Amino acid sequence: MLWKCISVLFFLGTIPFATAYGQNDLGSEKDLLSKIRQLTFEGKRAGEGYFNATGSRLIFQSERDDKNPFYQIYLMDLETGDVERISPGHGKTTCAWIHPSDRFALYASTHDDPDAKSKMQAELDFRASGQKRRYSWDYDENFDIYAHDLRTGSRQNLTKAPGYDAEGAYSPDGKRVVFASNRRAYSGNMTPDEAKIFEHDKSYMMDIYIMDSDGSNLKQLTNSPGYDGGPFFSADGSKITWRRFSKDGSRAEIFTMDLATGEEKQLTRMGVMSWAPYFHSSGEYLIFASNREGFANFELFIVDAAGRHEPIRVTHTDGFDGLPVFSPDGNSLSWTSTRSANKTSQIFMAAWNHSRARNLLGLDEAGANKSSQAVSADITTTKGAIDVKDIRLHVSRLASDEMEGRLTGTEGEKLATAYVSSVFQQLGLEPGGDEGYFQPFGFTAGVRLGQNNRLAISNQENPKLDEEWRPLALSRSGEIKSADVVFAGYGIVAPGTDKVPDYNSYGELDVTGKWVMVLRFQPESVPVEWRRHMAHYSDLPYKAAVAKRRGAVGMIVVTGPRAEARDRLVELKFDAASQTSIAVLAVSDELAVKIMGQDGPRLGGIQEKLDKGELVAGFKIKDIKVSGEIDIMREKRIGRNVIGLLKSTADKKLPPVILGAHVDHLGRGEVSGSLAREDERNAIHYGADDNASGVAAMLEASQYLADLQAKGKLGAKRDIYFIAWSGEEMGTLGSTHFTEKLAAGADLKGKVAAYLNMDMIGHLQDKAYLQGIASSTAWSREIERRNVPVGLSIATKNDPYLPTDATPFYMHGVPILSAFTGAHENYSSPRDTADTLNYEGIRDIARLMAGITRSIARSKDSPDYQHVDRKESGIGRKHLRAYLGTIPSYGQDEAVKGVKLQGAVKGAPAEAAGIKNGDVLIGLAGVKVDTIHDFMSALSGLKAGEMTEMIILRDGNRIEMNVIPGARE
Ligand SMILES: [Zn+2]
């Protein structure tokens, strides 16, 4: 029956929990329980979970079908997370148990009741009417106990006698069944007194019975007035335990019985409702639920098997905690609790501290050996190959000196990709690339100046390259004929908004066939809204595009004497996304003054006016012609992805699923993105977390799934691709090449079912982050199920636009899911080394992602694709002028307003201001900061060197602090 005790649940949901007693006190809970996690999520409610003999399965009851308002019985595979309903689907069911052979499941059901379906409808109608009633179990006399053959699906009724038969459990040897029944009330043998009580309390006549597992050889074990129910065997089969209610049903105590002698022993005398007892596998103590702490606040307690010691409280959480069972190895506890997020009852699981329990109960040391025998294997350990040893090996190889930081297109990357392909080969994966396992792609690795750069300014000595002037990477190469120069302020053309006026540096200027000289950046002292708005229009590729559109032959960029900048002469830099067909070059402030001739001395003054937002008309510079030649060498290199393929043996194939991780990293930090400190320049960036961790996990997952396939246990309807991407650090080059080639101008719907990604999973602390949840409705369910055998604590993040290889897939119509364990202070620096990783964390994430991959591969339905608009502030990092050096925390609940920080970069303005780990930024420079986008927007409005106000929450207190932003460029 439900909960094995109904009068208890009678009040649940109708009376507010007795908060005076049940204050959350997880500190105490941690004494005996750790790694507490919710096991079931689906449906309206679930409960009464019982392990099989090996601890690899859990059978439970749950209301999951909208058409049936009663419980049905489900079987969960704790190794894979697979869940299937095994009961008939109609009628009521309860109290399941798995035979030690795993061949049969026992449960009580009313499906043979001719009125079963009309009772379902009546209950549905009642619920639809909106009426409320107190919960009650009706002791439906049509309940019988059935043995369900899990191979054939056939069912045998073991208790054909009239009356309520339920609460059954097999003995450990599988030969007997103990159960509860009120059948005596239907046999005509009640006394008039009993008959009178039975009329309004059908549980009054309940007693414990035992029979052989075929239903024969029935024997009544208890015969006491009031409800005896919920019996279970001890692990050695010599005893049973159950709870006995007082005659009036108001109290219950825990009992055991020696089956050889029939001797009963009362273990508790708490005078409240104590019920649902269960033996620990050591036999030394039992766990049970009691409302000692408050009428509806049920908590778990343990008591020694002799009943000598006072019961010890186990749980300390508001609401209901009951129906506890130990795993067969005695190392885990499963129970039913309303501590779920939505307060519905669900099944929970935790690691159990057996030695602490013995200690608390004062059990002598003599029993220690016996108990340690019972405590052996971890029930969630799978037989597959995902283990810490292999992961360590992969990470240590990839993050070694030999691989020199795995920069795309270098020897180090070749070694790393060769390593991945050799693992694929050993595992028997088929090559999925264009050249065996490899998929090469060309890219521009960088730019440098060629031999033929010269600049000629009429009436001037030729200026010195790299000192007075420099071509910029976005420039075209080749000769530029002599042309006039026009000064056009900041060179910005930005349409206005309701808050910001139109801005046009060009006005009526005609620049056709001329050079345009512009100031770098944007007006610095205008209102913050202006700055924010104009940030988008002020980067150099954008300015160059405007100049080109207006017919200019080239653009000359000057920082200007008033601007804050680290490098006065703009850096050559490389930005693959930006190239233009006009000449673009930078000049020093001094050279700019010379070019401007008689207007030269005005440059500072003009900039000052422009900075205030005043309009200064552009003008042609008199008597100056500029000509020259630009010679930029673009260095082409080849990078390569590594693709291994696990082919499905199914006849009709569905779109494949892909599990990937990028293998490249930052080399010695010679490319943009390195956060190395000054003293770490040119050191190898090992990239152990970023992303040897993800590749190691991908390799282990491929090994595990290939192993399942070899054993004929994978059952994949789809091919599985395992891909190590290169070029990620340079802007997802490898995954972009792959997706664009495969999509061939269209999207990937019908070509790829889903893409799963792992990038930086080596720093698991409290939670693993699963990102991109909004890309498909399938993810929540997949994560719930596949996390069952893993037990990770997970935080999900909706945004599918991620700075990693998942994004090219999402942009091509593929649902994506990406695992991540958060940024840290070693990120993108030579300090990201193999000895800093949490290898158990990597293993767990690998197991979860392998489980999800397997699940999609086995499913005939591809996850649906959900489109999400890109939430953009319109401001990328490159638009930011000012810099605070805050490190955002990823451990943030999306519902929380503000930006949670995990601290500040050493020596950065935010550190000087006093930012600490855990601070939540809620305001900056007068802008209310609710999201990271607000933060970016506020940042874009800051002026380097100008003090501004920052508001944070620290431990709930609002703190205002001043910060002086630094210059980013
Ligand atoms: Zn990465």
Short mmCIF file of N, CA and C and ligand atoms in Angstrom, two decimals, residues 662 690-691 728-729 759-760, ligand 1:
data_model
loop_
_atom_site.label_atom_id
_atom_site.label_comp_id
_atom_site.label_asym_id
_atom_site.label_seq_id
_atom_site.Cartn_x
_atom_site.Cartn_y
_atom_site.Cartn_z
N HIS A 662 37.06 20.07 -27.74
CA HIS A 662 38.19 20.61 -28.50
C HIS A 662 39.52 20.19 -27.87
N ASP A 690 41.32 23.11 -19.91
CA ASP A 690 40.86 23.63 -21.20
C ASP A 690 41.75 23.10 -22.32
N ASN A 691 41.54 21.98 -22.91
CA ASN A 691 40.39 21.14 -22.68
C ASN A 691 40.81 19.68 -22.76
N GLU A 728 39.48 25.62 -31.91
CA GLU A 728 38.44 26.21 -31.08
C GLU A 728 38.90 27.53 -30.48
N GLU A 729 40.13 27.55 -29.99
CA GLU A 729 40.62 28.76 -29.31
C GLU A 729 40.75 29.94 -30.27
N ASP A 759 33.66 21.06 -22.56
CA ASP A 759 34.74 22.03 -22.64
C ASP A 759 34.99 22.58 -21.25
N MET A 760 36.18 22.23 -20.70
CA MET A 760 36.54 22.62 -19.34
C MET A 760 35.65 21.92 -18.31
ZN ZN B 1 37.89 25.55 -24.16
#
